[in-house]
N, CA, C and O atoms as a DFTB+ gen file, in Angstrom:
504 C
 N C O
     1  1      -3.360       2.609     -13.779
     2  2      -3.265       2.756     -12.354
     3  2      -2.074       1.921     -11.893
     4  3      -2.001       0.722     -12.166
     5  1      -1.148       2.561     -11.198
     6  2       0.024       1.881     -10.655
     7  2       0.030       2.086      -9.147
     8  3      -0.185       3.198      -8.665
     9  1       0.276       1.016      -8.405
    10  2       0.336       1.118      -6.946
    11  2       1.656       0.570      -6.448
    12  3       2.328      -0.205      -7.128
    13  1       2.013       0.991      -5.241
    14  2       3.210       0.462      -4.611
    15  2       3.049       0.542      -3.108
    16  3       2.601       1.558      -2.576
    17  1       3.412      -0.519      -2.433
    18  2       3.493      -0.531      -0.975
    19  2       4.955      -0.595      -0.610
    20  3       5.709      -1.364      -1.206
    21  1       5.367       0.194       0.353
    22  2       6.779       0.290       0.683
    23  2       6.979       0.151       2.180
    24  3       6.303       0.809       2.971
    25  1       7.905      -0.705       2.562
    26  2       8.301      -0.825       3.966
    27  2       9.745      -0.381       4.060
    28  3      10.633      -0.999       3.472
    29  1       9.978       0.693       4.800
    30  2      11.335       1.203       4.990
    31  2      11.751       0.874       6.412
    32  3      11.438       1.618       7.342
    33  1      12.445      -0.221       6.584
    34  2      12.796      -0.661       7.930
    35  2      11.588      -1.288       8.592
    36  3      10.618      -1.643       7.924
    37  1      11.648      -1.423       9.901
    38  2      10.558      -2.094      10.604
    39  2       9.464      -1.145      11.059
    40  3       8.400      -1.596      11.485
    41  1       9.698       0.159      10.979
    42  2       8.700       1.063      11.543
    43  2       8.183       2.120      10.575
    44  3       7.589       3.105      11.013
    45  1       8.386       1.949       9.297
    46  2       7.887       2.928       8.323
    47  2       7.230       2.200       7.161
    48  3       7.889       1.465       6.425
    49  1       5.939       2.406       7.001
    50  2       5.211       1.809       5.888
    51  2       4.484       2.899       5.134
    52  3       3.903       3.804       5.733
    53  1       4.519       2.808       3.824
    54  2       3.817       3.793       3.018
    55  2       3.238       3.155       1.782
    56  3       3.626       2.053       1.393
    57  1       2.310       3.852       1.169
    58  2       1.752       3.371      -0.083
    59  2       1.504       4.548      -1.005
    60  3       1.284       5.677      -0.567
    61  1       1.546       4.252      -2.286
    62  2       1.327       5.288      -3.278
    63  2       0.577       4.739      -4.466
    64  3       0.659       3.553      -4.787
    65  1      -0.153       5.622      -5.112
    66  2      -0.874       5.237      -6.324
    67  2      -0.736       6.365      -7.340
    68  3      -0.825       7.546      -7.005
    69  1      -0.519       5.969      -8.578
    70  2      -0.442       6.920      -9.683
    71  2      -1.460       6.490     -10.726
    72  3      -1.450       5.349     -11.189
    73  1      -2.337       7.417     -11.090
    74  2      -3.376       7.136     -12.074
    75  2      -3.297       8.197     -13.160
    76  3      -3.278       9.394     -12.871
    77  1      -3.252       7.757     -14.402
    78  2      -3.356       8.662     -15.541
    79  2      -4.637       8.266     -16.256
    80  3      -4.665       7.293     -17.009
    81  1      -5.691       9.025     -16.014
    82  2      -7.027       8.673     -16.467
    83  2      -7.570       9.800     -17.321
    84  3      -7.834      10.889     -16.811
    85  1      -7.740       9.561     -18.594
    86  2      -8.197      10.569     -19.543
    87  2      -7.390      11.846     -19.422
    88  3      -7.940      12.940     -19.296
    89  1      -6.089      11.690     -19.461
    90  2      -5.133      12.801     -19.393
    91  2      -5.221      13.612     -18.105
    92  3      -4.790      14.764     -18.069
    93  1      -5.768      13.031     -17.065
    94  2      -5.743      13.653     -15.744
    95  2      -4.909      12.764     -14.834
    96  3      -5.129      11.555     -14.758
    97  1      -3.955      13.368     -14.149
    98  2      -3.099      12.609     -13.242
    99  2      -3.640      12.696     -11.818
   100  3      -4.011      13.766     -11.337
   101  1      -3.672      11.555     -11.170
   102  2      -4.026      11.488      -9.755
   103  2      -2.843      10.838      -9.053
   104  3      -2.418       9.743      -9.420
   105  1      -2.319      11.514      -8.047
   106  2      -1.197      10.988      -7.267
   107  2      -1.600      11.020      -5.797
   108  3      -1.985      12.064      -5.271
   109  1      -1.505       9.867      -5.143
   110  2      -1.864       9.773      -3.729
   111  2      -0.733       9.063      -2.998
   112  3      -0.243       8.029      -3.452
   113  1      -0.328       9.614      -1.878
   114  2       0.671       8.966      -1.020
   115  2       0.124       8.949       0.397
   116  3      -0.482       9.920       0.849
   117  1       0.339       7.849       1.090
   118  2      -0.170       7.709       2.446
   119  2       0.820       6.958       3.322
   120  3       1.520       6.053       2.869
   121  1       0.861       7.353       4.577
   122  2       1.558       6.550       5.583
   123  2       0.544       5.519       6.053
   124  3      -0.607       5.849       6.339
   125  1       0.974       4.293       6.129
   126  2       0.115       3.178       6.508
   127  2       0.568       2.678       7.876
   128  3       1.764       2.694       8.166
   129  1      -0.364       2.232       8.726
   130  2       0.072       1.672      10.013
   131  2       1.122       0.578       9.803
   132  3       0.999      -0.258       8.908
   133  1       2.141       0.604      10.635
   134  2       3.270      -0.314      10.463
   135  2       2.873      -1.776      10.598
   136  3       3.602      -2.663      10.157
   137  1       1.728      -2.028      11.202
   138  2       1.269      -3.401      11.370
   139  2       0.614      -3.954      10.114
   140  3       0.361      -5.157      10.037
   141  1       0.334      -3.113       9.131
   142  2      -0.281      -3.573       7.880
   143  2       0.766      -4.207       6.969
   144  3       1.929      -3.802       6.958
   145  1       0.338      -5.191       6.220
   146  2       1.235      -5.810       5.245
   147  2       1.403      -4.882       4.041
   148  3       0.610      -3.962       3.841
   149  1       2.436      -5.132       3.246
   150  2       2.658      -4.342       2.037
   151  2       1.482      -4.543       1.081
   152  3       1.028      -3.597       0.438
   153  1       0.998      -5.769       0.995
   154  2      -0.159      -6.063       0.145
   155  2      -1.365      -5.228       0.577
   156  3      -2.048      -4.635      -0.257
   157  1      -1.616      -5.189       1.866
   158  2      -2.750      -4.415       2.392
   159  2      -2.571      -2.927       2.107
   160  3      -3.541      -2.233       1.802
   161  1      -1.353      -2.440       2.205
   162  2      -1.130      -1.017       1.949
   163  2      -1.469      -0.664       0.502
   164  3      -1.943       0.439       0.228
   165  1      -1.228      -1.590      -0.423
   166  2      -1.599      -1.334      -1.811
   167  2      -3.114      -1.344      -1.985
   168  3      -3.661      -0.546      -2.746
   169  1      -3.786      -2.245      -1.284
   170  2      -5.248      -2.285      -1.371
   171  2      -5.879      -1.000      -0.844
   172  3      -6.883      -0.531      -1.381
   173  1      -5.290      -0.433       0.207
   174  2      -5.814       0.809       0.784
   175  2      -5.779       1.932      -0.250
   176  3      -6.758       2.663      -0.396
   177  1      -4.667       2.079      -0.967
   178  2      -4.603       3.167      -1.953
   179  2      -5.380       2.846      -3.228
   180  3      -5.812       3.762      -3.928
   181  1      -5.565       1.572      -3.541
   182  2      -6.433       1.238      -4.675
   183  2      -7.845       1.740      -4.394
   184  3      -8.486       2.325      -5.268
   185  1      -8.326       1.512      -3.184
   186  2      -9.657       1.994      -2.810
   187  2      -9.730       3.520      -2.910
   188  3     -10.702       4.068      -3.428
   189  1      -8.698       4.196      -2.411
   190  2      -8.667       5.664      -2.509
   191  2      -8.612       6.125      -3.964
   192  3      -9.266       7.098      -4.337
   193  1      -7.835       5.428      -4.776
   194  2      -7.730       5.790      -6.184
   195  2      -9.047       5.620      -6.919
   196  3      -9.440       6.481      -7.706
   197  1      -9.735       4.503      -6.662
   198  2     -11.032       4.286      -7.300
   199  2     -12.047       5.331      -6.853
   200  3     -12.872       5.780      -7.649
   201  1     -11.988       5.716      -5.587
   202  2     -12.872       6.768      -5.083
   203  2     -12.579       8.088      -5.788
   204  3     -13.501       8.831      -6.126
   205  1     -11.302       8.381      -6.011
   206  2     -10.926       9.611      -6.720
   207  2     -11.429       9.598      -8.159
   208  3     -11.905      10.614      -8.666
   209  1     -11.323       8.446      -8.813
   210  2     -11.782       8.335     -10.197
   211  2     -13.292       8.542     -10.282
   212  3     -13.786       9.155     -11.228
   213  1     -14.020       8.031      -9.294
   214  2     -15.481       8.179      -9.298
   215  2     -15.921       9.636      -9.350
   216  3     -16.987       9.949      -9.880
   217  1     -15.109      10.518      -8.804
   218  2     -15.488      11.928      -8.752
   219  2     -15.233      12.668     -10.068
   220  3     -15.648      13.817     -10.219
   221  1     -14.556      12.022     -11.017
   222  2     -14.288      12.683     -12.297
   223  2     -15.571      12.772     -13.127
   224  3     -16.301      11.788     -13.243
   225  1     -15.847      13.941     -13.703
   226  2     -17.089      14.101     -14.467
   227  2     -17.158      13.205     -15.708
   228  3     -18.251      12.819     -16.121
   229  1     -16.014      12.868     -16.309
   230  2     -16.013      12.033     -17.510
   231  2     -16.525      10.627     -17.225
   232  3     -17.010       9.951     -18.132
   233  1     -16.426      10.186     -15.996
   234  2     -16.800       8.817     -15.651
   235  2     -18.292       8.572     -15.837
   236  3     -18.703       7.428     -16.026
   237  1     -19.092       9.593     -15.790
   238  2     -20.538       9.419     -15.889
   239  2     -20.972       8.947     -17.273
   240  3     -22.127       8.558     -17.449
   241  1     -20.081       8.971     -18.252
   242  2     -20.405       8.500     -19.597
   243  2     -20.029       7.039     -19.812
   244  3     -20.307       6.493     -20.880
   245  1     -19.417       6.400     -18.847
   246  2     -18.957       5.022     -19.000
   247  2     -20.031       4.066     -18.488
   248  3     -20.592       4.257     -17.409
   249  1     -20.303       3.039     -19.282
   250  2     -21.297       2.048     -18.873
   251  2     -20.643       0.761     -18.385
   252  3     -21.122       0.149     -17.430
   253  1     -19.575       0.351     -19.016
   254  2     -18.872      -0.875     -18.628
   255  2     -17.426      -0.499     -18.344
   256  3     -16.782       0.197     -19.129
   257  1     -16.936      -0.967     -17.222
   258  2     -15.576      -0.624     -16.819
   259  2     -14.914      -1.889     -16.283
   260  3     -15.381      -2.453     -15.294
   261  1     -13.855      -2.335     -16.903
   262  2     -13.163      -3.551     -16.482
   263  2     -11.853      -3.196     -15.807
   264  3     -11.157      -2.268     -16.217
   265  1     -11.531      -3.942     -14.776
   266  2     -10.268      -3.750     -14.067
   267  2      -9.505      -5.069     -14.100
   268  3     -10.051      -6.125     -13.779
   269  1      -8.250      -4.993     -14.487
   270  2      -7.384      -6.172     -14.508
   271  2      -6.191      -5.887     -13.608
   272  3      -5.537      -4.853     -13.744
   273  1      -5.911      -6.793     -12.697
   274  2      -4.755      -6.644     -11.818
   275  2      -3.587      -7.398     -12.433
   276  3      -3.740      -8.528     -12.896
   277  1      -2.418      -6.764     -12.435
   278  2      -1.225      -7.401     -12.974
   279  2      -0.035      -7.007     -12.121
   280  3       0.185      -5.826     -11.852
   281  1       0.730      -7.999     -11.697
   282  2       1.945      -7.728     -10.935
   283  2       3.020      -7.276     -11.917
   284  3       3.186      -7.860     -12.989
   285  1       3.744      -6.232     -11.537
   286  2       4.825      -5.705     -12.368
   287  2       6.109      -5.734     -11.553
   288  3       6.139      -5.274     -10.412
   289  1       7.155      -6.271     -12.136
   290  2       8.463      -6.268     -11.497
   291  2       8.876      -4.823     -11.235
   292  3       8.747      -3.969     -12.112
   293  1       9.364      -4.553     -10.050
   294  2       9.713      -3.166      -9.715
   295  2      11.073      -2.779     -10.285
   296  3      11.915      -3.624     -10.589
   297  1      11.248      -1.480     -10.416
   298  2      12.519      -0.869     -10.811
   299  2      13.023      -1.343     -12.178
   300  3      14.205      -1.643     -12.351
   301  1      12.101      -1.403     -13.142
   302  2      12.520      -1.721     -14.511
   303  2      12.131      -0.575     -15.454
   304  3      11.887      -0.778     -16.644
   305  1      12.084       0.618     -14.890
   306  2      11.863       1.854     -15.645
   307  2      10.509       1.942     -16.350
   308  3      10.418       2.458     -17.464
   309  1       9.461       1.440     -15.701
   310  2       8.100       1.699     -16.170
   311  2       7.661       2.970     -15.459
   312  3       7.539       2.986     -14.235
   313  1       7.424       4.030     -16.215
   314  2       7.229       5.370     -15.645
   315  2       6.161       5.405     -14.552
   316  3       6.423       5.918     -13.464
   317  1       4.981       4.879     -14.810
   318  2       3.911       4.920     -13.813
   319  2       4.266       4.175     -12.541
   320  3       3.928       4.612     -11.441
   321  1       4.949       3.049     -12.693
   322  2       5.349       2.259     -11.532
   323  2       6.424       2.974     -10.714
   324  3       6.417       2.912      -9.484
   325  1       7.334       3.643     -11.390
   326  2       8.374       4.400     -10.684
   327  2       7.765       5.568      -9.904
   328  3       8.212       5.879      -8.799
   329  1       6.744       6.214     -10.480
   330  2       6.068       7.308      -9.777
   331  2       5.367       6.770      -8.536
   332  3       5.460       7.375      -7.468
   333  1       4.660       5.635      -8.658
   334  2       3.976       5.030      -7.510
   335  2       4.973       4.639      -6.424
   336  3       4.691       4.805      -5.238
   337  1       6.135       4.120      -6.817
   338  2       7.177       3.752      -5.857
   339  2       7.666       4.982      -5.098
   340  3       7.835       4.940      -3.879
   341  1       7.890       6.062      -5.815
   342  2       8.332       7.309      -5.182
   343  2       7.271       7.842      -4.216
   344  3       7.602       8.308      -3.126
   345  1       6.009       7.774      -4.611
   346  2       4.920       8.222      -3.737
   347  2       4.854       7.374      -2.467
   348  3       4.635       7.904      -1.378
   349  1       5.043       6.063      -2.604
   350  2       4.996       5.176      -1.438
   351  2       6.126       5.490      -0.461
   352  3       5.913       5.507       0.752
   353  1       7.323       5.739      -0.984
   354  2       8.447       6.078      -0.103
   355  2       8.195       7.395       0.614
   356  3       8.499       7.527       1.800
   357  1       7.637       8.375      -0.103
   358  2       7.309       9.650       0.548
   359  2       6.183       9.476       1.564
   360  3       6.191      10.113       2.617
   361  1       5.229       8.625       1.254
   362  2       4.140       8.353       2.189
   363  2       4.646       7.745       3.484
   364  3       4.132       8.054       4.559
   365  1       5.657       6.878       3.388
   366  2       6.231       6.260       4.589
   367  2       6.846       7.305       5.503
   368  3       6.932       7.095       6.713
   369  1       7.274       8.425       4.942
   370  2       7.891       9.483       5.734
   371  2       6.899      10.445       6.368
   372  3       7.294      11.308       7.152
   373  1       5.613      10.312       6.040
   374  2       4.615      11.197       6.640
   375  2       4.465      10.890       8.130
   376  3       4.847       9.815       8.592
   377  1       3.910      11.836       8.868
   378  2       3.842      11.682      10.323
   379  2       2.632      10.901      10.806
   380  3       2.761      10.103      11.734
   381  1       1.479      11.098      10.222
   382  2       0.263      10.461      10.747
   383  2      -0.229       9.375       9.796
   384  3      -0.562       9.663       8.647
   385  1      -0.278       8.119      10.268
   386  2      -0.770       7.045       9.405
   387  2      -2.292       7.076       9.291
   388  3      -2.989       7.630      10.140
   389  1      -2.780       6.465       8.219
   390  2      -4.218       6.280       8.067
   391  2      -4.718       5.343       9.153
   392  3      -3.975       4.483       9.626
   393  1      -5.951       5.504       9.544
   394  2      -6.557       4.558      10.483
   395  2      -7.004       3.343       9.675
   396  3      -7.846       3.465       8.786
   397  1      -6.457       2.198       9.974
   398  2      -6.838       0.969       9.273
   399  2      -6.831      -0.173      10.270
   400  3      -5.818      -0.446      10.914
   401  1      -7.967      -0.833      10.391
   402  2      -8.019      -1.963      11.312
   403  2      -7.303      -3.154      10.685
   404  3      -7.246      -3.288       9.463
   405  1      -6.767      -4.004      11.532
   406  2      -6.019      -5.163      11.053
   407  2      -6.953      -6.310      10.713
   408  3      -7.995      -6.491      11.343
   409  1      -6.567      -7.075       9.712
   410  2      -7.316      -8.279       9.381
   411  2      -6.859      -9.404      10.311
   412  3      -5.837      -9.282      10.987
   413  1      -7.610     -10.482      10.338
   414  2      -7.243     -11.635      11.152
   415  2      -5.868     -12.160      10.741
   416  3      -5.043     -12.475      11.599
   417  1      -5.619     -12.254       9.445
   418  2      -4.334     -12.792       8.981
   419  2      -3.162     -11.913       9.407
   420  3      -2.090     -12.424       9.732
   421  1      -3.358     -10.593       9.406
   422  2      -2.288      -9.702       9.854
   423  2      -2.040      -9.870      11.346
   424  3      -0.891      -9.890      11.788
   425  1      -3.109      -9.989      12.121
   426  2      -2.953     -10.222      13.560
   427  2      -2.251     -11.553      13.819
   428  3      -1.355     -11.630      14.660
   429  1      -2.652     -12.590      13.103
   430  2      -2.052     -13.906      13.283
   431  2      -0.574     -13.891      12.903
   432  3       0.248     -14.508      13.580
   433  1      -0.238     -13.194      11.828
   434  2       1.156     -13.081      11.399
   435  2       1.999     -12.394      12.470
   436  3       3.112     -12.832      12.761
   437  1       1.471     -11.317      13.057
   438  2       2.186     -10.613      14.133
   439  2       2.358     -11.527      15.344
   440  3       3.420     -11.538      15.965
   441  1       1.332     -12.283      15.678
   442  2       1.389     -13.212      16.804
   443  2       2.467     -14.272      16.564
   444  3       3.266     -14.555      17.456
   445  1       2.492     -14.859      15.363
   446  2       3.492     -15.881      15.046
   447  2       4.903     -15.319      15.123
   448  3       5.805     -15.981      15.635
   449  1       5.104     -14.107      14.621
   450  2       6.436     -13.490      14.656
   451  2       6.884     -13.269      16.094
   452  3       8.048     -13.498      16.424
   453  1       5.974     -12.826      16.949
   454  2       6.320     -12.594      18.352
   455  2       6.659     -13.908      19.050
   456  3       7.623     -13.974      19.812
   457  1       5.881     -14.942      18.797
   458  2       6.139     -16.248      19.409
   459  2       7.463     -16.829      18.919
   460  3       8.171     -17.488      19.681
   461  1       7.796     -16.593      17.677
   462  2       9.054     -17.096      17.124
   463  2      10.242     -16.452      17.830
   464  3      11.231     -17.124      18.121
   465  1      10.148     -15.158      18.106
   466  2      11.215     -14.455      18.824
   467  2      11.342     -15.014      20.238
   468  3      12.447     -15.276      20.712
   469  1      10.212     -15.195      20.901
   470  2      10.231     -15.730      22.269
   471  2      10.815     -17.138      22.279
   472  3      11.578     -17.482      23.182
   473  1      10.470     -17.955      21.291
   474  2      10.941     -19.329      21.219
   475  2      12.454     -19.389      21.051
   476  3      13.093     -20.315      21.551
   477  1      13.031     -18.425      20.360
   478  2      14.476     -18.432      20.115
   479  2      15.294     -17.989      21.323
   480  3      16.498     -18.241      21.373
   481  1      14.671     -17.343      22.283
   482  2      15.400     -16.897      23.476
   483  2      15.547     -18.095      24.414
   484  3      14.548     -18.664      24.855
   485  1      16.774     -18.475      24.717
   486  2      16.956     -19.639      25.594
   487  2      16.474     -19.333      27.015
   488  3      16.586     -18.200      27.484
   489  1      15.941     -20.340      27.690
   490  2      15.471     -20.119      29.060
   491  2      16.645     -19.864      30.009
   492  3      17.759     -20.338      29.788
   493  1      16.370     -19.120      31.045
   494  2      17.380     -18.823      32.064
   495  2      17.084     -19.709      33.269
   496  3      15.976     -19.696      33.806
   497  1      18.091     -20.481      33.689
   498  2      17.934     -21.365      34.847
   499  2      18.764     -20.830      36.007
   500  3      19.929     -20.474      35.831
   501  1      18.165     -20.775      37.185
   502  2      18.931     -20.271      38.345
   503  2      20.006     -21.231      38.792
   504  3      20.727     -20.948      39.749
C-alpha cells in the first residue's frame, strides 16, 4: 500500500493510494479540503484503502494481519509510490472535495498562520 498527499499551491490538495493486494490493484484518488494537512490527506485515503481491501473475498481467509507504516522518500523511482503520487496530483485537480471535518490541531495551525499574517502588517496611524 502506497499513499501520497499532494498540495499544489495554496488551494489544491489531493491524495492518492495504490494497493497491490493478491494481484489485484486498487487505485483511489481524492480531492481533499484545502484546510486539511498533507498528513491528514494520507490518513483519509488509508482509511478508504483499508475499506476497499475489506471487501475483497480473499480477505476472509486471513486470521492475522499486520500493518507497518514506513516513510519513503519521494521521487526515487519506487513504482507504487510514483503511482500514488500521480493519483494524488490528479485528485487535487478534481472539482468536489471529500467532506472532512478539521481536527483541533488543523484549526489551531490555520489560526496561527492567520495571526502571523496580521502581525506582520504594520499598523496605520492617521
